[in-house]
């Protein structure tokens, strides 16, 4: 059974569907029906937990051991802090949002009802002619409501998401919000789709984790529950932009980025690299000197320790609403993971030793 | 509010005046144990020093929940790092204390020894003090000092307990207020569920006690009671503030409370006309951080009393907020969320 003959089409459909959907860290519940809708079509079992980690299990031919895939479903956003005397809504960041890009954005405040607003700048007390920048606390949401109406409808603690429809650029590129890490979920879907026609021995559990952007929290609890033998996290990494000079080595469209370093089990890196070479898939390498800023960081340290790998999709303009990726990298990453999983030895214990 | 509350503020007085910097919570634990022994079903102290009081519920079967209620016993303090030849004690802060604000304050060691904090007289070119702070315990030299203290001993800031008609002023309201509210709720609870009133250690240095306690208790639900900054002082932006009710946690640096839990808490407050506000802060955290990530994820909520001048010797809270926190905790325990 192979649902989608064309992985490309699958990836494009999912990203177009997932990118505009809202699911700020801690408030991912509205993504659940969408994820269900997507993965119910696969030959898989679906479960979730209290905080919203979404588990997609595909059985293997032997099924004795578990390979975990993890891509986070949450996106960065804002939370209402208080409403000032003019009815303007002040907020806190949820996750490491790129402050420069917030001004003039359209947002939705998810209060008892959804309320649209735009982000504006407070009159600056100490503005000088030379001042070209602003402080984070000078940004506010203007809903158009009066003070009375605003305080009645909006409460501190209400979550706020950014509004943006994805657009297709040239060269299979897509720009939009939350590509970090909905593109990773598309990678897991491509992988599971490929695995419907490739034999694999082990059980694969793809987890759409929650709360990555605020401290990898869903991966902490999700991995603890799952206790897999090995794991591969899927996230995004900075790609070259016109102004990045020589400091960034990865480019859009040149294939999945395989991390290596202390956070990564060398045998998993080698296995991924070998799978790419054998199947003539392009790949790029990213050395990570310390712990990576991804779910891989906490997965590796769960329980007695879990051999962990990391596959990243190159992405431009991180943590803005115009994050740009290449579809071919998503497809190649999914295929690479499928080939890697199929190539795994009968007993994953072999990987536990260094 | 549903019931007319009479809280025993003498207990709060004793709790705030006890000595208990992070890692040295024994005296606070002894006080709590003595107070609660007669009305709980079991008393246990774990390896780190967390004190766990159990109150068994009368419920039967699957509806019976295991609920952890946590408040931390420790307070911010100072640790002696060096004793000079004249017997002056140099120190480092334990927890979030602003050392520059300490000169003139009085301190107390675990043995009851008192001291004052002063500062080396050095100033920079602008006349600003740049000297280090030290503790003077009134001794004639290093030898006499060493007979009373050694490096590694901890001191706390002393701050008298003052009760006005509407306010409480004292040291260590963070988080003896939480301990106080938990104890009152523990004393008065009669219900179906098994409650684990957990008085944690080392919150001020990274919520350490709560982490191991949650792991061993493995509750179905956890409620953390702490204090939060009150922003109602002059020239301050308004968010959580004293006299606006109990603060229900929505987010801090270590947790985003599940919307279901937040809603259960705000609905309960609404139903019982308990004044409340939502707490959204981008800094700081409480025991709720490590607890909600323990054992594959424990559903966790947080409530707090807004306190002015947190982490000083003179913390100030409003009685109405304390009573609102107590009322909300009691109601939440009567009707816990079905997970």
XYZ file of C-alpha atoms in Angstrom:
693
model
C 0.000 0.000 0.000
C 1.550 3.218 -1.101
C -0.681 6.171 -0.634
C 1.302 8.846 -2.286
C 3.278 7.794 -5.352
C 4.769 11.200 -5.460
C 6.584 12.208 -2.286
C 7.008 15.656 -3.679
C 3.307 16.197 -3.919
C 2.838 14.799 -0.428
C 5.433 17.166 1.024
C 3.978 20.170 -0.729
C 0.432 19.370 0.388
C 1.408 18.873 4.004
C 3.524 21.981 4.271
C 0.832 24.100 2.656
C -1.633 22.671 5.147
C 0.550 22.789 8.270
C 2.411 26.083 7.883
C -0.574 28.454 8.225
C -2.210 26.393 11.020
C -1.626 27.823 14.475
C -0.004 25.949 17.346
C 2.110 28.137 19.593
C 4.198 26.297 22.215
C 1.929 24.934 24.951
C -1.166 25.544 22.821
C -0.711 22.954 20.097
C -4.154 21.378 20.567
C -5.609 22.906 17.414
C -3.022 21.041 15.340
C -4.253 17.675 16.587
C -7.184 17.283 14.172
C -4.964 18.342 11.269
C -2.250 15.851 12.200
C -4.876 13.160 12.685
C -6.312 13.900 9.289
C -2.912 13.596 7.666
C -1.636 10.466 9.333
C -4.875 8.500 9.608
C -4.419 7.696 5.902
C -1.187 5.847 6.628
C -1.028 2.255 7.922
C -0.178 3.475 11.410
C -1.465 3.672 14.985
C -2.006 7.142 16.406
C -1.928 8.167 20.077
C -1.261 11.321 22.039
C -0.538 12.364 25.616
C -1.809 14.986 28.030
C 0.459 17.749 26.815
C -0.168 17.008 23.170
C 2.828 15.002 21.959
C 1.437 13.156 18.933
C 2.746 9.621 18.350
C 2.514 7.896 14.962
C 3.505 4.239 15.169
C 4.322 2.110 12.158
C 5.105 -1.525 12.837
C 8.091 -3.274 11.296
C 8.532 -6.872 10.212
C 10.105 -7.932 13.533
C 8.944 -5.144 15.757
C 11.115 -5.977 18.746
C 12.757 -2.584 19.059
C 11.790 1.022 18.547
C 13.239 3.773 16.396
C 11.974 7.190 17.421
C 11.692 10.102 15.003
C 10.990 13.504 16.489
C 9.946 16.750 14.823
C 8.286 19.489 16.801
C 4.825 20.751 15.967
C 4.922 23.983 17.984
C 5.768 27.406 16.636
C 6.923 30.600 18.287
C 4.291 33.176 19.221
C 3.212 35.664 21.862
C 1.178 35.740 25.066
C -0.935 38.602 26.389
C 0.643 40.198 29.443
C -1.648 43.108 30.179
C -3.873 45.697 28.545
C -2.879 49.322 29.006
C -5.005 52.425 29.542
C -5.525 52.881 25.802
C -6.706 49.322 25.270
C -3.436 48.319 23.597
C -2.343 44.770 24.315
C 1.150 44.230 25.742
C 2.706 40.827 25.352
C 5.501 38.424 26.228
C 7.361 36.328 23.696
C 6.796 32.599 23.580
C 10.043 31.193 22.213
C 12.908 33.102 20.623
C 10.987 35.245 18.170
C 12.978 37.559 15.876
C 11.921 40.883 17.405
C 12.855 42.916 14.328
C 10.209 41.231 12.242
C 7.253 41.661 14.589
C 6.452 45.260 13.762
C 3.408 45.610 11.459
C 2.659 41.879 11.583
C -0.880 40.638 11.567
C -1.757 38.452 14.558
C -4.681 36.564 16.071
C -5.351 36.730 19.800
C -6.899 33.412 20.779
C -9.180 34.745 23.495
C -12.665 33.347 24.107
C -13.121 34.202 20.471
C -10.381 34.823 17.917
C -9.527 38.503 17.697
C -7.447 39.939 14.912
C -4.867 42.586 15.561
C -1.759 44.185 14.188
C 1.515 44.878 15.953
C 2.295 48.550 16.266
C 4.878 50.640 18.009
C 4.163 52.768 21.072
C 5.089 56.423 20.853
C 8.677 56.438 21.996
C 9.329 58.499 25.100
C 12.973 59.074 24.443
C 13.031 59.013 20.663
C 15.991 60.825 19.190
C 16.687 61.493 15.510
C 19.409 58.863 15.581
C 17.152 56.201 17.023
C 16.350 53.697 14.336
C 15.468 50.738 16.478
C 12.939 49.980 19.169
C 12.792 48.064 22.420
C 10.749 44.858 22.673
C 8.468 46.414 25.312
C 7.545 49.217 22.918
C 5.658 46.787 20.688
C 1.922 46.395 21.316
C -1.050 44.762 19.628
C -3.761 47.078 18.353
C -7.090 45.303 17.964
C -9.128 48.387 17.203
C -11.242 47.766 20.291
C -11.877 50.385 22.939
C -10.335 49.939 26.376
C -13.625 48.728 27.783
C -14.267 46.186 25.055
C -10.627 45.048 24.946
C -10.452 44.363 28.692
C -13.751 42.538 28.506
C -12.700 40.254 25.628
C -8.967 39.798 26.141
C -7.296 38.446 29.273
C -3.674 38.135 30.360
C -2.538 34.619 29.514
C -4.350 34.512 26.142
C -2.072 33.097 23.464
C -1.309 34.995 20.253
C -0.249 33.565 16.904
C 1.198 35.185 13.806
C -0.886 35.153 10.639
C 0.787 34.241 7.341
C -0.162 32.164 4.323
C 2.742 30.293 2.703
C 3.788 31.181 -0.820
C 5.674 29.204 -3.432
C 8.844 30.765 -4.786
C 10.991 29.652 -7.707
C 13.153 26.539 -7.560
C 10.741 24.490 -5.380
C 11.103 26.921 -2.548
C 8.329 27.726 -0.101
C 8.211 30.710 2.268
C 5.912 31.029 5.260
C 5.634 30.847 9.004
C 6.370 27.805 11.171
C 8.415 25.945 8.547
C 10.409 25.424 11.742
C 9.412 22.652 12.277
C 6.256 21.748 10.330
C 8.666 20.942 7.482
C 10.093 18.336 9.882
C 6.643 16.794 10.259
C 6.391 16.638 6.471
C 9.766 14.832 6.512
C 8.339 12.228 8.893
C 5.324 11.775 6.601
C 7.564 11.297 3.557
C 9.625 8.799 5.535
C 6.555 6.810 6.641
C 5.207 6.886 3.106
C 8.482 5.512 1.739
C 8.463 2.841 4.442
C 5.165 1.485 3.123
C 7.134 0.057 0.186
C 10.465 -0.723 1.835
C 10.832 -3.548 4.316
C 11.965 -2.447 7.753
C 12.502 -4.591 10.810
C 11.925 -2.197 13.639
C 8.906 -0.384 14.925
C 9.063 3.284 13.946
C 7.383 5.859 16.160
C 7.315 9.343 14.669
C 6.578 11.897 17.380
C 5.290 15.383 16.649
C 6.638 16.902 19.849
C 5.338 19.965 21.690
C 7.046 22.927 23.328
C 10.415 22.606 21.584
C 10.726 26.359 21.174
C 10.516 27.018 24.909
C 13.015 24.410 26.076
C 12.592 21.065 24.318
C 9.940 20.118 26.852
C 7.747 17.784 24.813
C 10.783 15.733 23.826
C 11.705 15.321 27.512
C 8.381 13.750 28.426
C 7.748 12.046 25.078
C 11.068 10.203 25.047
C 10.588 9.234 28.676
C 7.266 7.613 27.774
C 8.521 5.924 24.628
C 11.944 4.716 25.757
C 13.165 3.969 22.229
C 16.372 2.072 21.405
C 17.572 4.822 19.052
C 16.234 8.187 17.929
C 16.648 10.721 15.147
C 15.448 14.283 15.608
C 14.386 16.293 12.585
C 14.642 20.050 12.731
C 15.742 23.028 10.663
C 19.101 24.783 10.504
C 20.309 28.140 9.217
C 20.946 28.159 5.461
C 23.051 30.636 3.557
C 21.500 33.996 2.899
C 22.965 36.794 0.789
C 24.371 38.439 3.935
C 25.640 35.372 5.782
C 29.091 35.615 4.135
C 31.221 32.572 4.838
C 29.863 31.815 8.274
C 27.134 29.413 7.155
C 27.942 26.489 4.919
C 24.575 24.958 4.124
C 22.522 25.891 1.165
C 18.886 25.455 0.236
C 18.286 22.572 -2.138
C 21.559 20.794 -1.478
C 20.045 18.073 0.645
C 19.505 17.125 4.273
C 22.033 18.439 6.770
C 23.528 15.705 8.966
C 24.808 16.906 12.310
C 27.782 15.430 14.055
C 29.447 16.181 17.339
C 29.011 15.149 20.982
C 25.212 15.364 20.831
C 25.165 12.846 17.989
C 25.950 9.157 18.189
C 28.782 8.568 15.670
C 27.265 5.332 14.399
C 23.980 7.017 13.593
C 25.781 9.773 11.740
C 27.784 7.191 9.812
C 24.663 5.174 9.044
C 22.829 8.227 7.719
C 25.823 9.225 5.644
C 26.168 5.717 4.214
C 22.437 5.586 3.399
C 22.737 8.891 1.533
C 25.748 7.723 -0.425
C 24.268 4.340 -1.334
C 21.038 5.888 -2.527
C 22.662 8.831 -4.277
C 20.925 11.401 -2.159
C 22.605 14.760 -1.659
C 23.593 15.676 1.920
C 25.465 18.338 3.804
C 27.362 18.129 7.085
C 26.979 20.336 10.137
C 29.471 19.988 12.957
C 27.891 20.916 16.318
C 30.515 21.515 18.964
C 28.148 21.523 21.931
C 24.609 20.338 22.534
C 22.381 21.143 19.562
C 19.423 23.476 20.060
C 17.040 20.732 19.032
C 15.060 17.871 20.558
C 18.201 15.747 20.017
C 19.728 17.507 23.004
C 17.304 16.089 25.550
C 16.525 12.825 23.783
C 20.166 11.775 24.044
C 20.110 12.213 27.826
C 16.832 10.422 28.552
C 16.895 7.417 30.877
C 20.151 5.541 30.569
C 21.038 7.472 27.412
C 19.731 7.004 23.874
C 21.872 6.923 20.705
C 20.599 9.968 18.836
C 21.010 11.475 15.387
C 19.903 14.768 13.870
C 18.761 15.526 10.339
C 18.125 19.186 9.585
C 16.412 20.964 6.737
C 18.277 24.094 5.603
C 16.124 27.177 6.236
C 16.520 30.905 5.655
C 15.176 33.692 7.902
C 14.778 31.632 11.062
C 11.980 32.575 13.490
C 10.302 35.024 11.140
C 7.035 34.600 9.252
C 8.887 34.175 5.954
C 10.980 31.131 6.791
C 12.121 29.729 3.459
C 12.915 26.114 2.641
C 13.339 23.955 -0.428
C 10.835 21.142 -1.005
C 13.549 18.940 -2.438
C 15.372 19.007 0.914
C 12.200 17.867 2.664
C 11.700 14.991 0.250
C 15.353 13.949 0.338
C 15.387 14.031 4.144
C 12.311 11.798 4.318
C 13.763 9.339 1.838
C 17.114 9.313 3.588
C 15.503 8.446 6.907
C 13.484 5.653 5.322
C 16.571 4.134 3.701
C 18.491 4.484 6.939
C 15.764 2.793 8.989
C 15.573 -0.040 6.461
C 19.327 -0.511 6.709
C 19.402 -0.848 10.490
C 20.784 -4.099 11.934
C 18.535 -6.708 13.473
C 19.610 -5.800 16.975
C 19.888 -2.117 17.780
C 21.921 -2.928 20.876
C 24.889 -2.875 18.510
C 24.405 0.868 18.374
C 24.432 1.332 22.115
C 28.168 0.750 22.281
C 30.442 3.458 21.057
C -15.861 33.987 48.516
C -17.629 30.921 49.758
C -16.573 30.737 53.377
C -15.611 33.201 55.988
C -11.936 32.608 56.461
C -9.986 32.870 59.614
C -6.382 32.062 58.930
C -4.034 31.673 61.838
C -1.425 34.300 61.056
C 0.593 33.363 64.149
C 1.628 30.270 62.249
C 2.756 32.446 59.341
C 4.764 34.525 61.772
C 6.605 31.470 63.089
C 7.190 30.167 59.578
C 8.645 33.410 58.246
C 10.939 33.869 61.222
C 12.453 30.375 60.962
C 15.944 29.923 59.521
C 16.040 28.038 56.201
C 18.364 29.049 53.385
C 18.547 26.605 50.441
C 20.070 23.330 51.566
C 19.483 24.132 55.256
C 15.729 23.769 55.600
C 15.697 21.519 58.685
C 14.414 24.108 61.127
C 11.488 24.976 58.871
C 10.733 21.297 58.327
C 10.723 20.693 62.096
C 8.263 23.514 62.598
C 5.904 22.239 59.899
C 6.127 18.694 61.170
C 5.318 19.722 64.716
C 2.319 21.727 63.561
C 0.901 19.091 61.228
C 1.731 15.787 62.903
C -1.670 15.426 64.517
C -3.798 15.905 61.452
C -1.937 13.997 58.724
C -1.740 10.273 57.989
C 1.990 10.063 57.436
C 5.119 12.162 57.591
C 8.159 11.418 55.483
C 11.444 13.154 54.771
C 13.319 12.140 51.621
C 17.012 12.116 50.745
C 17.201 15.760 49.754
C 15.209 16.926 52.757
C 11.779 17.366 51.203
C 9.061 16.946 53.801
C 6.036 15.039 52.546
C 2.814 15.046 54.574
C 0.204 12.615 53.392
C -3.484 12.960 53.859
C -5.449 9.921 52.719
C -8.717 10.451 50.908
C -11.907 8.588 51.669
C -12.675 7.923 47.985
C -12.649 4.478 46.414
C -11.721 3.158 42.988
C -10.525 4.889 39.888
C -11.910 8.312 40.742
C -9.437 8.634 43.566
C -6.542 10.824 42.525
C -3.066 11.279 43.805
C -2.451 15.009 44.077
C 0.811 16.692 44.960
C 0.652 20.148 46.531
C 4.064 21.771 46.734
C 5.469 24.861 48.433
C 9.138 25.441 49.037
C 10.635 25.787 52.494
C 13.914 27.417 51.547
C 14.626 31.132 51.406
C 17.390 33.120 49.743
C 20.524 33.540 51.858
C 24.276 34.047 51.986
C 27.116 31.541 52.229
C 30.412 32.347 53.949
C 33.288 31.969 51.486
C 36.220 33.550 53.351
C 37.080 34.762 56.840
C 39.688 37.498 57.047
C 42.259 37.999 59.810
C 40.079 40.519 61.618
C 37.143 38.137 61.691
C 35.074 39.743 58.916
C 33.121 37.214 56.838
C 33.014 37.453 53.061
C 30.133 35.704 51.316
C 28.352 34.773 48.098
C 24.598 34.953 47.561
C 22.542 31.745 47.643
C 19.639 32.326 45.255
C 18.611 35.629 43.712
C 19.782 38.210 46.226
C 21.065 41.598 45.063
C 24.293 41.992 47.028
C 24.585 45.726 46.294
C 21.396 46.327 48.288
C 22.603 44.497 51.381
C 24.753 46.981 53.372
C 22.964 47.906 56.585
C 20.967 44.663 56.705
C 21.172 42.228 59.579
C 21.733 38.521 59.207
C 21.342 35.391 61.289
C 23.136 32.044 61.148
C 21.553 28.680 61.857
C 22.867 28.674 65.423
C 21.164 31.988 66.091
C 24.345 34.069 65.744
C 23.546 37.563 64.453
C 25.598 39.903 62.275
C 25.419 43.056 60.168
C 26.393 43.577 56.545
C 28.750 46.383 55.589
C 30.890 47.250 52.614
C 34.534 48.061 51.962
C 34.856 51.830 51.644
C 36.438 51.814 48.150
C 34.795 54.057 45.528
C 35.443 54.578 41.836
C 36.200 57.922 40.123
C 32.518 58.837 40.041
C 32.277 58.218 43.774
C 30.234 55.041 43.415
C 30.998 52.287 45.929
C 32.836 49.361 44.373
C 33.964 47.597 47.535
C 32.927 44.076 48.443
C 30.292 43.405 51.079
C 31.134 41.497 54.236
C 29.458 40.391 57.466
C 30.493 41.739 60.855
C 29.509 39.360 63.658
C 31.127 41.378 66.472
C 34.255 39.408 67.210
C 37.773 40.519 68.110
C 39.643 38.573 65.469
C 39.804 35.600 63.121
C 40.219 33.040 65.882
C 37.093 34.079 67.724
C 35.186 34.195 64.428
C 36.306 30.678 63.579
C 35.028 29.422 66.895
C 31.537 30.477 65.814
C 31.378 30.048 62.030
C 33.287 28.425 59.214
C 33.378 28.710 55.446
C 30.243 27.121 54.036
C 27.952 28.264 56.842
C 24.849 30.044 55.634
C 23.100 33.128 56.929
C 19.697 34.605 56.192
C 18.507 38.197 56.221
C 16.436 38.922 59.316
C 13.181 40.799 58.948
C 10.580 41.164 61.646
C 7.002 39.963 61.106
C 4.572 42.867 60.994
C 0.830 42.468 60.589
C -1.361 45.440 59.717
C -5.115 45.389 59.098
C -4.579 44.553 55.463
C -0.936 43.668 54.926
C 1.819 41.324 56.102
C 5.453 42.401 56.081
C 8.237 39.927 56.801
C 11.269 38.173 55.479
C 10.869 34.890 53.585
C 7.233 35.324 52.590
C 8.716 33.652 49.523
C 7.677 30.910 50.102
C 6.636 30.438 53.720
C 3.374 31.984 52.536
C 3.005 28.976 50.258
C 3.850 26.629 53.140
C 1.299 28.444 55.302
C -1.488 28.191 52.732
C -0.689 24.527 52.061
C -0.726 23.742 55.787
C -4.078 25.444 56.295
C -5.521 23.561 53.318
C -4.019 20.322 54.625
C -5.534 20.830 58.060
C -9.012 21.522 56.718
C -9.158 19.012 53.849
C -11.746 16.292 53.990
C -12.321 14.633 50.662
C -11.898 11.707 48.341
C -8.352 12.116 47.117
C -4.917 11.201 48.398
C -3.031 14.408 48.970
C 0.742 14.712 49.192
C 1.579 18.044 50.765
C 5.187 18.452 49.773
C 7.406 21.054 51.385
C 10.325 21.237 49.033
C 13.963 22.230 49.413
C 16.343 24.226 47.227
C 13.768 25.973 45.044
C 15.724 29.227 45.111
C 18.769 27.607 43.548
C 16.988 25.839 40.699
C 13.875 24.012 41.932
C 15.934 21.002 42.886
C 13.909 19.385 45.662
C 10.665 19.413 43.678
C 12.306 17.474 40.879
C 13.111 14.432 42.981
C 9.924 14.670 45.040
C 7.707 14.633 41.932
C 9.680 11.694 40.575
C 9.092 9.625 43.700
C 5.465 10.627 44.313
C 4.465 10.411 40.635
C 1.146 12.197 41.178
C -1.797 12.388 38.762
C -1.902 16.134 39.243
C 0.345 18.714 40.887
C -0.394 22.179 42.236
C 2.464 24.501 43.120
C 1.966 27.422 45.502
C 4.544 30.175 45.418
C 4.872 33.936 45.363
C 5.199 36.235 42.342
C 6.411 39.781 41.810
C 3.835 42.490 42.442
C 4.148 45.290 39.872
C 2.031 47.860 41.678
C 4.859 50.007 43.020
C 5.409 53.563 41.718
C 6.407 54.061 38.076
C 6.009 50.454 37.151
C 4.170 48.863 34.235
C 1.068 47.089 35.386
C 0.646 43.323 35.255
C 0.381 41.037 38.324
C -0.273 43.195 41.362
C -1.009 42.909 45.045
C -4.638 43.216 46.120
C -5.877 41.926 42.742
C -6.363 38.377 43.958
C -4.506 35.110 43.691
C -2.285 34.782 40.611
C -3.000 31.772 38.387
C 0.053 30.838 36.391
C -0.178 30.937 32.600
C 3.514 31.106 31.732
C 6.983 31.711 33.122
C 10.457 30.807 31.918
C 10.107 27.166 32.985
C 6.503 26.231 32.210
C 3.597 26.993 29.944
C 0.626 25.771 31.920
C -1.687 23.528 29.928
C -4.694 25.539 28.734
C -6.957 22.873 30.225
C -5.423 23.305 33.660
C -5.458 27.074 33.428
C -9.108 26.964 32.472
C -9.993 24.590 35.296
C -8.338 26.969 37.742
C -9.908 30.168 36.391
C -13.332 28.503 36.118
C -13.095 27.336 39.728
C -12.171 30.847 40.832
C -15.075 32.303 38.818
C -17.565 29.803 40.250
C -16.637 30.634 43.820
C -16.161 34.374 43.257
C -12.517 34.200 44.259
C -10.587 37.226 42.953
C -7.771 36.170 40.616
C -5.392 37.381 37.933
C -3.324 35.499 35.363
C 0.436 35.455 35.766
C 2.543 35.866 32.622
C 6.223 36.478 33.254
C 9.192 36.033 30.983
C 11.723 35.556 33.771
C 11.899 33.285 36.763
C 10.332 29.957 37.494
C 9.037 27.873 40.362
C 8.798 24.226 41.360
C 6.212 23.838 38.584
C 9.022 23.736 35.984
C 10.729 20.473 36.918
C 7.515 18.906 38.264
C 5.612 19.123 34.974
C 8.460 17.458 33.095
C 8.860 14.585 35.543
C 7.881 10.959 34.816
C 6.763 11.441 31.237
C 4.854 14.608 32.118
C 2.733 15.448 35.167
C -0.286 17.759 34.697
C 0.734 20.788 36.760
C -0.806 24.099 37.730
C 0.583 27.037 39.664
C -0.912 29.600 41.991
C 0.884 32.477 43.613
C 0.460 35.362 45.987
C 1.799 38.660 44.582
C 4.551 39.959 46.870
C 6.336 43.308 46.754
C 10.133 43.529 47.186
C 10.706 39.802 46.647
C 14.001 38.387 47.912
C 14.553 41.205 50.407
C 14.258 41.212 54.187
C 10.998 43.130 53.920
C 8.608 41.362 51.613
C 5.054 42.703 51.613
C 1.838 40.860 50.784
C -1.857 41.690 51.044
C -3.993 39.497 53.307
C -6.888 39.425 50.865
C -4.620 37.784 48.274
C -3.442 35.197 50.804
C -7.039 34.375 51.649
C -7.939 34.172 47.951
C -5.044 31.761 47.375
C -6.192 29.602 50.270
C -9.797 29.620 49.067
C -8.811 28.701 45.526
C -6.510 25.889 46.620
C -9.250 24.434 48.829
C -11.807 24.537 46.023
C -9.376 23.053 43.505
C -8.699 20.139 45.841
C -12.408 19.522 46.279
C -12.974 19.217 42.540
C -9.753 18.293 40.767
C -9.558 18.210 36.984
C -10.294 14.890 35.289
C -7.242 14.290 33.150
